[in-house]
Amino acid sequence: MTTFEQAPIFQCEFEDDRTGLSKETIKRALADNLFYIQGKYPGTATLNDYYMALAYTVRDRMLQRWFKTTEAYTKKGVKVVSYLSAEFLLGPHLSNNLINLGIYDLVRQTVEETGLDFVQLREIEEEPGLGNGGLGRLAACYMDSLSTLEIPAIGYGIRYEFGIFDQEIRDGWQVEITDKWLHLGNPWEIPRLEETIEVKFGGRTEGYYDEKCRYRVRWIPDKVVKGVPYDTPILGYRVNTANTLRLWKAEAPESFEFKAFNDGNYYGAVNKKVVSENITKVLYPNDDLVQGKELRLEQQYFFVSCSLQDMIRLHLQKGETIETFHQSFAVQLNDTHPSIGVAELMRLLVDEYQLEWDQAWQITQNTFGYTNHTLLPEALEKWPLKLFSNLLPRHLQIIYEINQRFLGQVRAKYPDDSDRLARLSLIDESGEKYVRMAHLASVGSHAINGVAALHTELLKQDVLRDFYEFWPEKFTNKTNGVTPRRWIVVSNPLLANLITRKIGTDWISHLEDLKQLEAFVEDAEFRHEWRQTKQDIKTYLANYIKDNHGIEVNPASLFDVQVKRLHEYKRQHLNVLHIITLYKRLKDNPNLEITPRTFIFGGKAAPGYFIAKLIIKLINSVGDVINNDPDMRDRLKVVFLPDYNVRFGQRVYPAADLSEQISTAGKEASGTGNMKFAMNGALTIGTLDGANIEIREEVGAENFFLFGLTTEQVYDLKSRGYNPWDYYNSNPQLKEVIDLISSGFFSHGDTNLFRPLVDSLLYHDPYLLFADYQSYIDCQDQVNQAYRDQEHWTKMSILNAARMGKFSSDRAIKEYCQEIWNAVPVKIELAEYIQARA
Ligand code: PLP
Ligand code: NBG
């Protein structure tokens, strides 16, 4: 027998008994983690301690995969997709990881055998809310698909200490509460202190001649900040790939300045540290709006510089030379937030690695792809020149150089077109000067894409028209998608089970297989099960609402749901106009037969967006009146559920009968909530906007409730001169509804409360609610009729889910891989004896 002293030191590989998946090893790991990591034993452990022990137990089972994945990517010739995004709205990790590992039931049973309540532990997890909405959630779905498809990938972003605020509703108003998601620790991440990177800010530049007498520029910054990477494994579904999400935290280079400290200036000494660390303190809580704050540009540059330096380091570690950088990394810019990367990569290549400009430019253009996510002018980022040059003086010079060369090309193609030059320039000189970030991204990328077919067309015709005329070949469409793992399997296990009983499990990674469900549409038994499943999920939600918000809702009523960020273009207030219309009808005619409905809302408003906050107040005020009016009985209910986030989405999408996707045509780039609803068997009432159009094409026009003006009609009406008064004066029903709000009926007689909202509609109505009102009401009446025929409704519901294959993020990621990134799968192999255990 070998003794301890005789044991060969490196014989033990990384695998140990904790990688086993038997109940016994899981129980042992739970106990060990509780004791050795949390430092607790069952007598003193809190619920959170148990959750942490469970999370570590699950993470341990991912580490081997993670380690093997990282190792495989260090090989020469492997191209890695680098997804640069200021937001990743991940949602809770635990359930998703259990599903992807294939051990959800096993772990749940094991946990329960130890006497713990699995659901309670699952629900205690704080979700990382590191994003505002659709854009950040898309990044999270794409990370899931990249791993599931075994594509080498790394997500780069910011580790905000405070993510999107928590929302409370007090007296009907939104109140913002700081999101302290890290306060009890984050078991899913591992800091990699040894891979810290330095980022420079401010200062000045100076020219010099290098040893070959070439003119060069160097940047002398006045501040340096450290970027510390925190890594989270992102596991694919039932594969061994675990890609990395690397989020950067800002730290001061030294804890504090000893000189100032010794001189007695204690506050001065720590101040620098505080200022540096502010960079990653908080997520800007704006969706589809930019604020132009210096700290925001600092955040963007900080994470982009850390990430590009990190990529270059990884590339050189493979033994490659800098000239082949673009063969190692395909970098995608998730909107313009990381677009400063174009100038930063040029700076790194030219100033730090001493490449010639033309070669550096070729590498840069080959590296980047740019995804645009918005058509709203207020969301297109531009930075005042002064602010930009103070923070990034070298980058401004580089941008000028890029611009001069680019405009030279434009001039060659369009010799006497100074208007075009001004429109295309990276610098907006029409008034105060700005750097236009969408232009920088477009010039510096080899591919530009929109996120739904209509959106891409509108980019070509409007927002990026001049770029399209100049480089038509750069433009492609990549319609968004969402991951069925989180948005069906994790969030709707009842439906997932029903589907699986009929068609097996392949649909989970090949969503187009849901088509097979069409064969059962005429099967009355199946329809019954489908309807019953929806009913059960609605009952869960109804109980949840009752327990947590004290509102009784009727699970047999039609659940009409609008959950998304509050924004005028998304038109939650159009939905309210419909609710008031129904209310009026019932008041005027108490015995009217109507389809009972529960209107469910959720969503956060940007803290500075007054009208959006007033819309929340209006929803709650209308709800108060309706929910307390005995005439409404069980027929109408209005609930605004606070703090809409990923976890909440998982609860509510599956329970919806009707999905409200009612934005003004031409305003919603794509939408992804629309996809989550339809996959879970909700029918959509929607305009021809964003991905609604493609959803309707897939599910069939007869299974979709369409209303409203088209984008063309919207443009046309606006160009003819839109006057909301015309609609108000000619539509008595609309007039009644608006007058009721104005009269103070929903505001205890206060006629001023909703005046800003009503006036905005009467005098401007920029999102054409009045123009679409009647068409919306008529369409809602059709919904009522349709819902009465439950058999037919169920058929439509099944067909919606069955035809949603296109909207898997797996399909979207395959398109990006083939048409933009040129990336291919790499199979990750585990050690044989681990595979045998798994
Ligand atoms: N916020 C959360 C938490 C989500 O899950 C989603 C879904 O995609 C969104 C926002 C975006 O919703 P929508 O596409 O309806 O704007
Ligand atoms: C949002 C769009 C949505 C779209 C998501 C994801 C921004 C800037 N844009 O329509 O408004 O679904 O991006 O592409 O958040």
Short mmCIF file of N, CA, C and O and ligand atoms in Angstrom, two decimals, residues 89 127 132-135 137-138 287 482 487 563-565 569-570 644-647 649 653 660-661 668 670-674 676-677, ligand 1:
data_model
loop_
_atom_site.label_atom_id
_atom_site.label_comp_id
_atom_site.label_asym_id
_atom_site.label_seq_id
_atom_site.Cartn_x
_atom_site.Cartn_y
_atom_site.Cartn_z
N LEU A 89 -28.53 40.00 -19.61
CA LEU A 89 -29.64 39.84 -18.65
C LEU A 89 -29.88 38.35 -18.45
O LEU A 89 -30.73 37.74 -19.09
N GLU A 127 -31.32 37.10 -9.06
CA GLU A 127 -30.90 37.01 -10.46
C GLU A 127 -29.99 38.18 -10.82
O GLU A 127 -30.17 39.30 -10.35
N ASN A 132 -31.12 45.87 -19.33
CA ASN A 132 -32.38 46.61 -19.26
C ASN A 132 -33.58 45.81 -19.73
O ASN A 132 -34.67 45.92 -19.18
N GLY A 133 -33.39 45.06 -20.81
CA GLY A 133 -34.54 44.37 -21.39
C GLY A 133 -34.11 43.52 -22.56
O GLY A 133 -33.16 42.72 -22.45
N GLY A 134 -34.78 43.71 -23.69
CA GLY A 134 -34.59 42.84 -24.85
C GLY A 134 -33.15 42.65 -25.29
O GLY A 134 -32.72 41.52 -25.55
N LEU A 135 -32.40 43.74 -25.35
CA LEU A 135 -31.04 43.65 -25.87
C LEU A 135 -30.15 42.78 -24.98
O LEU A 135 -29.39 41.94 -25.46
N ARG A 137 -31.21 40.56 -22.73
CA ARG A 137 -31.72 39.20 -22.67
C ARG A 137 -31.34 38.43 -23.94
O ARG A 137 -31.04 37.25 -23.90
N LEU A 138 -31.32 39.13 -25.07
CA LEU A 138 -30.90 38.49 -26.32
C LEU A 138 -29.47 37.97 -26.18
O LEU A 138 -29.16 36.84 -26.57
N ASP A 287 -33.58 52.12 -21.55
CA ASP A 287 -33.82 51.19 -22.63
C ASP A 287 -34.18 52.05 -23.83
O ASP A 287 -35.03 52.92 -23.71
N VAL A 482 -34.88 33.14 -29.39
CA VAL A 482 -34.76 32.97 -27.94
C VAL A 482 -34.48 31.51 -27.63
O VAL A 482 -34.81 30.63 -28.44
N TRP A 487 -36.82 29.24 -22.03
CA TRP A 487 -38.15 29.83 -22.21
C TRP A 487 -39.25 28.81 -22.45
O TRP A 487 -40.41 29.17 -22.53
N VAL A 563 -46.19 42.49 -20.98
CA VAL A 563 -45.02 42.66 -20.12
C VAL A 563 -43.84 43.03 -20.99
O VAL A 563 -43.49 42.33 -21.94
N LYS A 564 -43.21 44.14 -20.68
CA LYS A 564 -42.05 44.65 -21.43
C LYS A 564 -41.73 46.00 -20.82
O LYS A 564 -42.51 46.51 -20.00
N ARG A 565 -40.61 46.60 -21.19
CA ARG A 565 -40.31 47.94 -20.67
C ARG A 565 -41.44 48.90 -21.01
O ARG A 565 -42.08 48.78 -22.06
N TYR A 569 -43.65 54.11 -27.34
CA TYR A 569 -43.79 53.42 -28.63
C TYR A 569 -44.37 52.02 -28.48
O TYR A 569 -44.97 51.47 -29.40
N LYS A 570 -44.23 51.43 -27.29
CA LYS A 570 -44.79 50.09 -27.06
C LYS A 570 -46.28 50.16 -26.73
O LYS A 570 -46.98 49.15 -26.71
N TYR A 644 -40.86 43.50 -12.97
CA TYR A 644 -40.72 42.58 -14.10
C TYR A 644 -39.24 42.30 -14.37
O TYR A 644 -38.46 43.22 -14.62
N ASN A 645 -38.88 41.04 -14.32
CA ASN A 645 -37.49 40.63 -14.59
C ASN A 645 -37.53 39.24 -15.23
O ASN A 645 -38.61 38.77 -15.62
N VAL A 646 -36.39 38.59 -15.35
CA VAL A 646 -36.37 37.30 -16.06
C VAL A 646 -37.21 36.26 -15.31
O VAL A 646 -38.01 35.54 -15.91
N ARG A 647 -37.02 36.22 -13.98
CA ARG A 647 -37.76 35.22 -13.21
C ARG A 647 -39.27 35.41 -13.38
O ARG A 647 -40.03 34.44 -13.56
N GLY A 649 -40.71 36.86 -15.91
CA GLY A 649 -41.04 36.48 -17.27
C GLY A 649 -41.29 34.97 -17.35
O GLY A 649 -42.24 34.51 -17.99
N TYR A 653 -44.98 34.36 -19.06
CA TYR A 653 -45.17 34.01 -20.48
C TYR A 653 -46.00 32.72 -20.63
O TYR A 653 -46.91 32.66 -21.46
N GLU A 660 -49.76 40.77 -26.01
CA GLU A 660 -49.96 42.12 -26.56
C GLU A 660 -48.66 42.63 -27.18
O GLU A 660 -47.69 42.91 -26.47
N GLN A 661 -48.63 42.76 -28.50
CA GLN A 661 -47.43 43.24 -29.22
C GLN A 661 -47.87 44.37 -30.13
O GLN A 661 -47.98 44.23 -31.34
N GLU A 668 -40.61 49.05 -33.25
CA GLU A 668 -40.01 47.96 -32.48
C GLU A 668 -39.06 47.21 -33.40
O GLU A 668 -39.52 46.59 -34.37
N SER A 670 -37.41 44.41 -33.20
CA SER A 670 -37.81 43.02 -33.37
C SER A 670 -38.82 42.61 -32.31
O SER A 670 -39.94 42.20 -32.58
N GLY A 671 -38.39 42.73 -31.05
CA GLY A 671 -39.15 42.12 -29.96
C GLY A 671 -38.66 40.69 -29.81
O GLY A 671 -38.28 40.03 -30.80
N THR A 672 -38.61 40.22 -28.57
CA THR A 672 -38.30 38.81 -28.32
C THR A 672 -39.34 38.24 -27.36
O THR A 672 -39.59 37.04 -27.37
N GLY A 673 -39.96 39.13 -26.59
CA GLY A 673 -41.07 38.70 -25.74
C GLY A 673 -42.16 38.08 -26.61
O GLY A 673 -42.73 37.03 -26.27
N ASN A 674 -42.42 38.69 -27.76
CA ASN A 674 -43.44 38.17 -28.68
C ASN A 674 -43.19 36.68 -28.99
O ASN A 674 -44.13 35.89 -29.08
N LYS A 676 -41.48 34.49 -27.06
CA LYS A 676 -41.63 33.66 -25.85
C LYS A 676 -43.09 33.33 -25.60
O LYS A 676 -43.42 32.21 -25.21
N PHE A 677 -43.95 34.30 -25.80
CA PHE A 677 -45.38 34.05 -25.64
C PHE A 677 -45.88 32.99 -26.62
O PHE A 677 -46.53 32.02 -26.23
N1 PLP B 1 -37.28 42.07 -20.24
C1 PLP B 1 -37.26 40.77 -19.92
C2 PLP B 1 -37.02 40.36 -18.50
C3 PLP B 1 -37.48 39.80 -20.90
O1 PLP B 1 -37.44 38.50 -20.59
C4 PLP B 1 -37.73 40.23 -22.21
C5 PLP B 1 -38.02 39.24 -23.23
O2 PLP B 1 -37.55 39.10 -24.25
C6 PLP B 1 -37.74 41.59 -22.50
C7 PLP B 1 -37.53 42.47 -21.49
C8 PLP B 1 -38.04 42.10 -23.88
O3 PLP B 1 -39.41 42.14 -24.12
P1 PLP B 1 -40.02 42.73 -25.47
O4 PLP B 1 -39.38 42.01 -26.59
O5 PLP B 1 -41.47 42.39 -25.34
O6 PLP B 1 -39.75 44.19 -25.45
#
